[in-house]
Amino acid sequence: MPTPWLVLVLIALAVAGFFLGRNRALVSANGNTKDLHSLPSYYGHNVALTALVPALGLLAIWLLVQPLIIESRVSGMIPPDAISEGSTVGLVMSDVRRVAEGLDLAVEKGALTGEQARNLRSEFSDVRGRLGEVGVALGADVRPEVLRAAQAYRTMSGTGHTVMTVLVGLVALFGFGWSYGRTHKDFRARNVVEQGIMAMLILAASLAILTTIGIVLSMLFETRNFFGLHSWTDFFFGSTWAPNFRGDSELSILPLLWGTLYISLIALLVAVPIGLFAAIYLSEYANKATRAFAKPLLEILAGIPTIVYGLFALLTVGPGLVRLFGQGQGGILGLEWMSGATSVLTAGLVMGIMLIPFVSSLSDDIINAVPQAMRDGSLGLGATKSETVRQVVMPAALPGIVGAILLAASRAIGETMIVVMGAGAIAKFSLNPLESMTTITTRIVSQLTGDTDFASPETLVAFALGLTLFVLTLGLNVLALYIVRKYREQYE
Amino acid sequence: MNDMTVVEKTVETQRTKIAARNVNVYYGDSHAIKDVNVEIEDKTVTAFIGPSGCGKSTFLRCLNRMNDTIGTCRVTGDILLEGEDIYDKRVDPVQLRAQVGMVFQKPNPFPKSIYDNVAYGPRIHGLAKNKAELDEIVEKSLRRGAIWNEVKDRLHSPGTGLSGGQQQRLCIARAVATEPEVLLMDEPCSALDPIATAQVEELIDELRENYSVVIVTHSMQQAARVSQKTAFFHLGNLVEFGPTGQIFTNPEDPRTESYITGRIG
Ligand SMILES: Nc1ncnc2c1ncn2[C@@H]1O[C@H](COP(=O)(O)OP(=O)(O)OP(=O)(O)O)[C@@H](O)[C@H]1O
Ligand SMILES: [Mg+2]
């Protein structure tokens, strides 16, 4: 039975379980709802959930685990000498999977019988040609070991699927029978359903956490591979970024980190004052109508995709800066300071614009959280509005605002699209904001796009860069959240 | 009612400090203060009493234009301070509030040190020429707020770290430090123990020598003890206004009598 059908059958069983369970509870109370411990629908939900959830859980786990087990057993079947020079087990295994899929397709279309597919020998027949007829194109002739492995793969998948269908069905039926049997007017169905719901919520929460852990682990793993191929002293303490696909690259994070921090600094220099002043205006000075109009407008900025900001940097801000600071006598200031549109200043300015709504809406929330009584106290002593803002509201909101700035900084450090398009690709240490520089994120993109070889340090360095970036932004976020939380406590 | 002995006071008439004529206050559509006329005298303590929600705080806030900060609030009629309309366009509400200080119903110390809380007003208005003078003002105000002994060793710890009652006395000290001509106090003793209450009442009595004090209170005893004039509010109306002794012993309006004897709550 194909998996979607299996799921449908399970759902049908659950629906039937709902009505049957509800009915049985009603019958056990002679139709008198008041005698039931719980509302009738709880009994129905109990049967439906007990039938459905464990079975679906088993199904999900099986579907995840089965390919892993089969993969490892089949790859054990491939003799080491079958892996040719320059190839890997992974590549051979992907051939195996392709052939297995091809055989499946051929059987489905009737080009081969199941018996033939199982016993096909590449020594005697043209497997490539026959699979080609059903639309599976293979790059080369199928070698005997690969064909044998593919056949084993097919058999194991088939058996696995049958066993799974039977087991899942049994679990569903058992759950159904057990909960149906327990359905009785004194059974505390409401409490059981409550616990079941809690379990499902916990599951959802832990899945989110597990994925995060999974991402971190996979990065850690690849980073370890990288440090196996490249010295960590060069990565952390070297001074040059010069990837070279012929080998002996210099891959130091420091020039990239410098570019990242420099651009982020400029972005924050733009975003923090403007965002903060906008927030102060909106929360302290603007009347209701202005606020209702200006706040959503400002927040629209936050909804613009960063690639659009990138275009803005590339097509408007960059050329504008060149016209101002470059082009010799043709430029506005007649200077020769800037040659290309990409520069630290271009990326920093545009990123700053992107961060304005982020800073302003966070600060606005924080300023609004300062109790009105505080302002009244100050105004009641004869302070002006701006004195009140400067001396009472701002100090009270400061920790929260610092937190907001740190969050903005961590966004700036992790931002990719704007710097890919606006910052340039040259890794260097320079203080001149009109030169183009590059950042950690742009280098991750460039190391992973195009022809990549996941065994070379030039590619794997992307993971080390990514992990460093992750640690950096995580640190900033934790610090920011800590500060913001600390501040919240003050008024609770 | 036996403990509510009204001390016989010499009720000498002072000159009018604040005069309110036909004051109406609206919060959006709701009419919170209805046609109130009252004259608050200089060097006198005036008590506002009345059931909860009757508009005492609202009226009090009109007297130093604190209602300006509430968007929906609208005030009509005239309020004259020393004969000048405080709602006139030329009047700077900031200047006005320095003259007419306020202690709020809930203590609201700033998240600053105790010292800076008290020094806030004097610093803004430039009342001290140097640090020594400022220190002096702070100490004097804290003493008048009956809290000096409790905080003199921790002047630089945060004001928000004090107990509720201490915070309220800190706010009183803070208001007194700017030397206002009129001090508006909204239930200043609601969070205080009897000893601190007595000290604050002593302060109010002392302030009377130079200033005019308006105090909102739910305690009849307190009104009787500290005030010379009493105004009774009910549902936004000023029902009765007169010398305290008369209001408590011989009220004209039946509503005043029922409230004082505890029948309207
Ligand atoms: N900010 C506001 N917005 C709208 N209505 C308000 C506001 N403040 C007060 N009111 C309303 O105005 C009326 C008077 O309130 P006010 O706070 O002046 O009462 P009060 O006499 O001080 O009561 P209490 O003794 O409980 O402090 C109440 O009906 C209240 O609901
Ligand atoms: Mg009040």
PDB file of N, CA, C and O in Angstrom, chain A residues 20 57-58 118 132 138 153 168 173 175 256 259 269 275 285 298 314 324 326 332 351 397 407 440 452 466 488:
ATOM      1  N   LEU A  20     -17.497   6.005  17.159  1.00  0.00           N
ATOM      2  CA  LEU A  20     -17.745   4.788  17.916  1.00  0.00           C
ATOM      3  C   LEU A  20     -17.486   5.015  19.407  1.00  0.00           C
ATOM      4  O   LEU A  20     -18.268   4.609  20.259  1.00  0.00           O
ATOM      5  N   GLY A  57       3.157   8.472  14.407  1.00  0.00           N
ATOM      6  CA  GLY A  57       4.504   8.660  14.931  1.00  0.00           C
ATOM      7  C   GLY A  57       5.428   7.557  14.443  1.00  0.00           C
ATOM      8  O   GLY A  57       6.531   7.815  13.953  1.00  0.00           O
ATOM      9  N   LEU A  58       4.939   6.321  14.551  1.00  0.00           N
ATOM     10  CA  LEU A  58       5.745   5.185  14.090  1.00  0.00           C
ATOM     11  C   LEU A  58       6.052   5.328  12.603  1.00  0.00           C
ATOM     12  O   LEU A  58       7.192   5.131  12.159  1.00  0.00           O
ATOM     13  N   ARG A 118      14.362  -8.418 -10.546  1.00  0.00           N
ATOM     14  CA  ARG A 118      15.148  -8.961  -9.453  1.00  0.00           C
ATOM     15  C   ARG A 118      16.367  -9.741  -9.962  1.00  0.00           C
ATOM     16  O   ARG A 118      17.381  -9.786  -9.310  1.00  0.00           O
ATOM     17  N   GLY A 132      16.731   3.190 -20.295  1.00  0.00           N
ATOM     18  CA  GLY A 132      16.566   4.361 -21.164  1.00  0.00           C
ATOM     19  C   GLY A 132      15.198   4.358 -21.822  1.00  0.00           C
ATOM     20  O   GLY A 132      14.557   5.404 -21.958  1.00  0.00           O
ATOM     21  N   LEU A 138      20.906   7.036 -17.841  1.00  0.00           N
ATOM     22  CA  LEU A 138      22.071   6.807 -16.996  1.00  0.00           C
ATOM     23  C   LEU A 138      23.300   7.310 -17.721  1.00  0.00           C
ATOM     24  O   LEU A 138      23.400   7.219 -18.942  1.00  0.00           O
ATOM     25  N   TYR A 153      18.921  -3.072  -2.859  1.00  0.00           N
ATOM     26  CA  TYR A 153      18.281  -1.852  -2.365  1.00  0.00           C
ATOM     27  C   TYR A 153      16.774  -1.948  -2.552  1.00  0.00           C
ATOM     28  O   TYR A 153      15.983  -1.694  -1.647  1.00  0.00           O
ATOM     29  N   VAL A 168       2.405  -0.476  11.323  1.00  0.00           N
ATOM     30  CA  VAL A 168       1.631   0.737  11.570  1.00  0.00           C
ATOM     31  C   VAL A 168       0.156   0.397  11.716  1.00  0.00           C
ATOM     32  O   VAL A 168      -0.526   0.870  12.628  1.00  0.00           O
ATOM     33  N   LEU A 173      -4.619  -0.295  15.098  1.00  0.00           N
ATOM     34  CA  LEU A 173      -5.730  -1.147  15.549  1.00  0.00           C
ATOM     35  C   LEU A 173      -5.642  -1.388  17.050  1.00  0.00           C
ATOM     36  O   LEU A 173      -6.644  -1.354  17.762  1.00  0.00           O
ATOM     37  N   GLY A 175      -4.240   0.533  19.306  1.00  0.00           N
ATOM     38  CA  GLY A 175      -4.622   1.762  20.000  1.00  0.00           C
ATOM     39  C   GLY A 175      -6.133   1.930  20.000  1.00  0.00           C
ATOM     40  O   GLY A 175      -6.750   2.256  21.012  1.00  0.00           O
ATOM     41  N   LEU A 256      37.819  39.262   6.805  1.00  0.00           N
ATOM     42  CA  LEU A 256      36.365  39.218   6.589  1.00  0.00           C
ATOM     43  C   LEU A 256      35.630  39.796   7.786  1.00  0.00           C
ATOM     44  O   LEU A 256      34.667  40.548   7.657  1.00  0.00           O
ATOM     45  N   GLY A 259      35.770  43.513   7.685  1.00  0.00           N
ATOM     46  CA  GLY A 259      34.777  44.067   6.757  1.00  0.00           C
ATOM     47  C   GLY A 259      33.381  44.012   7.354  1.00  0.00           C
ATOM     48  O   GLY A 259      32.623  44.992   7.334  1.00  0.00           O
ATOM     49  N   LEU A 269      25.562  53.267  12.913  1.00  0.00           N
ATOM     50  CA  LEU A 269      25.684  54.724  13.035  1.00  0.00           C
ATOM     51  C   LEU A 269      24.534  55.419  12.309  1.00  0.00           C
ATOM     52  O   LEU A 269      24.097  56.494  12.699  1.00  0.00           O
ATOM     53  N   GLY A 275      16.610  55.782  14.025  1.00  0.00           N
ATOM     54  CA  GLY A 275      15.556  54.913  14.563  1.00  0.00           C
ATOM     55  C   GLY A 275      15.118  55.359  15.943  1.00  0.00           C
ATOM     56  O   GLY A 275      13.933  55.409  16.262  1.00  0.00           O
ATOM     57  N   TYR A 285       5.923  62.548  21.295  1.00  0.00           N
ATOM     58  CA  TYR A 285       5.474  63.829  20.764  1.00  0.00           C
ATOM     59  C   TYR A 285       4.281  63.711  19.818  1.00  0.00           C
ATOM     60  O   TYR A 285       3.398  64.551  19.835  1.00  0.00           O
ATOM     61  N   LEU A 298       6.457  53.364   8.678  1.00  0.00           N
ATOM     62  CA  LEU A 298       7.834  53.030   9.029  1.00  0.00           C
ATOM     63  C   LEU A 298       8.022  51.520   8.998  1.00  0.00           C
ATOM     64  O   LEU A 298       9.065  51.009   8.596  1.00  0.00           O
ATOM     65  N   LEU A 314      23.050  48.837  -5.159  1.00  0.00           N
ATOM     66  CA  LEU A 314      23.830  48.655  -6.383  1.00  0.00           C
ATOM     67  C   LEU A 314      23.509  49.731  -7.418  1.00  0.00           C
ATOM     68  O   LEU A 314      24.392  50.227  -8.111  1.00  0.00           O
ATOM     69  N   LEU A 324      29.419  61.592  -6.117  1.00  0.00           N
ATOM     70  CA  LEU A 324      29.808  62.566  -5.106  1.00  0.00           C
ATOM     71  C   LEU A 324      31.320  62.542  -4.848  1.00  0.00           C
ATOM     72  O   LEU A 324      31.972  63.579  -4.814  1.00  0.00           O
ATOM     73  N   GLY A 326      33.733  60.548  -6.515  1.00  0.00           N
ATOM     74  CA  GLY A 326      34.631  60.006  -7.521  1.00  0.00           C
ATOM     75  C   GLY A 326      34.532  60.730  -8.848  1.00  0.00           C
ATOM     76  O   GLY A 326      34.064  61.867  -8.927  1.00  0.00           O
ATOM     77  N   ILE A 332      30.753  65.573  -8.592  1.00  0.00           N
ATOM     78  CA  ILE A 332      30.196  66.769  -7.960  1.00  0.00           C
ATOM     79  C   ILE A 332      31.262  67.510  -7.166  1.00  0.00           C
ATOM     80  O   ILE A 332      31.378  68.738  -7.242  1.00  0.00           O
ATOM     81  N   MET A 351      22.272  49.239   4.582  1.00  0.00           N
ATOM     82  CA  MET A 351      21.926  48.353   5.695  1.00  0.00           C
ATOM     83  C   MET A 351      21.369  49.168   6.853  1.00  0.00           C
ATOM     84  O   MET A 351      20.444  48.737   7.548  1.00  0.00           O
ATOM     85  N   ALA A 397      14.561  53.662  30.049  1.00  0.00           N
ATOM     86  CA  ALA A 397      14.443  52.741  28.930  1.00  0.00           C
ATOM     87  C   ALA A 397      15.794  52.267  28.429  1.00  0.00           C
ATOM     88  O   ALA A 397      15.862  51.385  27.578  1.00  0.00           O
ATOM     89  N   LEU A 407      20.481  43.663  19.252  1.00  0.00           N
ATOM     90  CA  LEU A 407      19.737  42.823  18.300  1.00  0.00           C
ATOM     91  C   LEU A 407      19.944  43.342  16.877  1.00  0.00           C
ATOM     92  O   LEU A 407      20.128  42.567  15.938  1.00  0.00           O
ATOM     93  N   ILE A 440      31.918  38.235   5.984  1.00  0.00           N
ATOM     94  CA  ILE A 440      31.844  36.784   6.205  1.00  0.00           C
ATOM     95  C   ILE A 440      30.718  36.190   5.365  1.00  0.00           C
ATOM     96  O   ILE A 440      30.907  35.187   4.672  1.00  0.00           O
ATOM     97  N   THR A 452      31.617  23.161  -6.720  1.00  0.00           N
ATOM     98  CA  THR A 452      32.204  22.999  -5.398  1.00  0.00           C
ATOM     99  C   THR A 452      32.581  21.552  -5.172  1.00  0.00           C
ATOM    100  O   THR A 452      31.947  20.644  -5.690  1.00  0.00           O
ATOM    101  N   GLY A 466      30.555  30.077   8.801  1.00  0.00           N
ATOM    102  CA  GLY A 466      29.155  30.077   9.237  1.00  0.00           C
ATOM    103  C   GLY A 466      29.056  29.854  10.728  1.00  0.00           C
ATOM    104  O   GLY A 466      28.292  30.530  11.424  1.00  0.00           O
ATOM    105  N   ARG A 488      12.850  44.418  31.804  1.00  0.00           N
ATOM    106  CA  ARG A 488      11.422  44.147  32.017  1.00  0.00           C
ATOM    107  C   ARG A 488      11.115  43.978  33.493  1.00  0.00           C
ATOM    108  O   ARG A 488      10.139  44.487  34.001  1.00  0.00           O
TER     109      ARG A 488
END
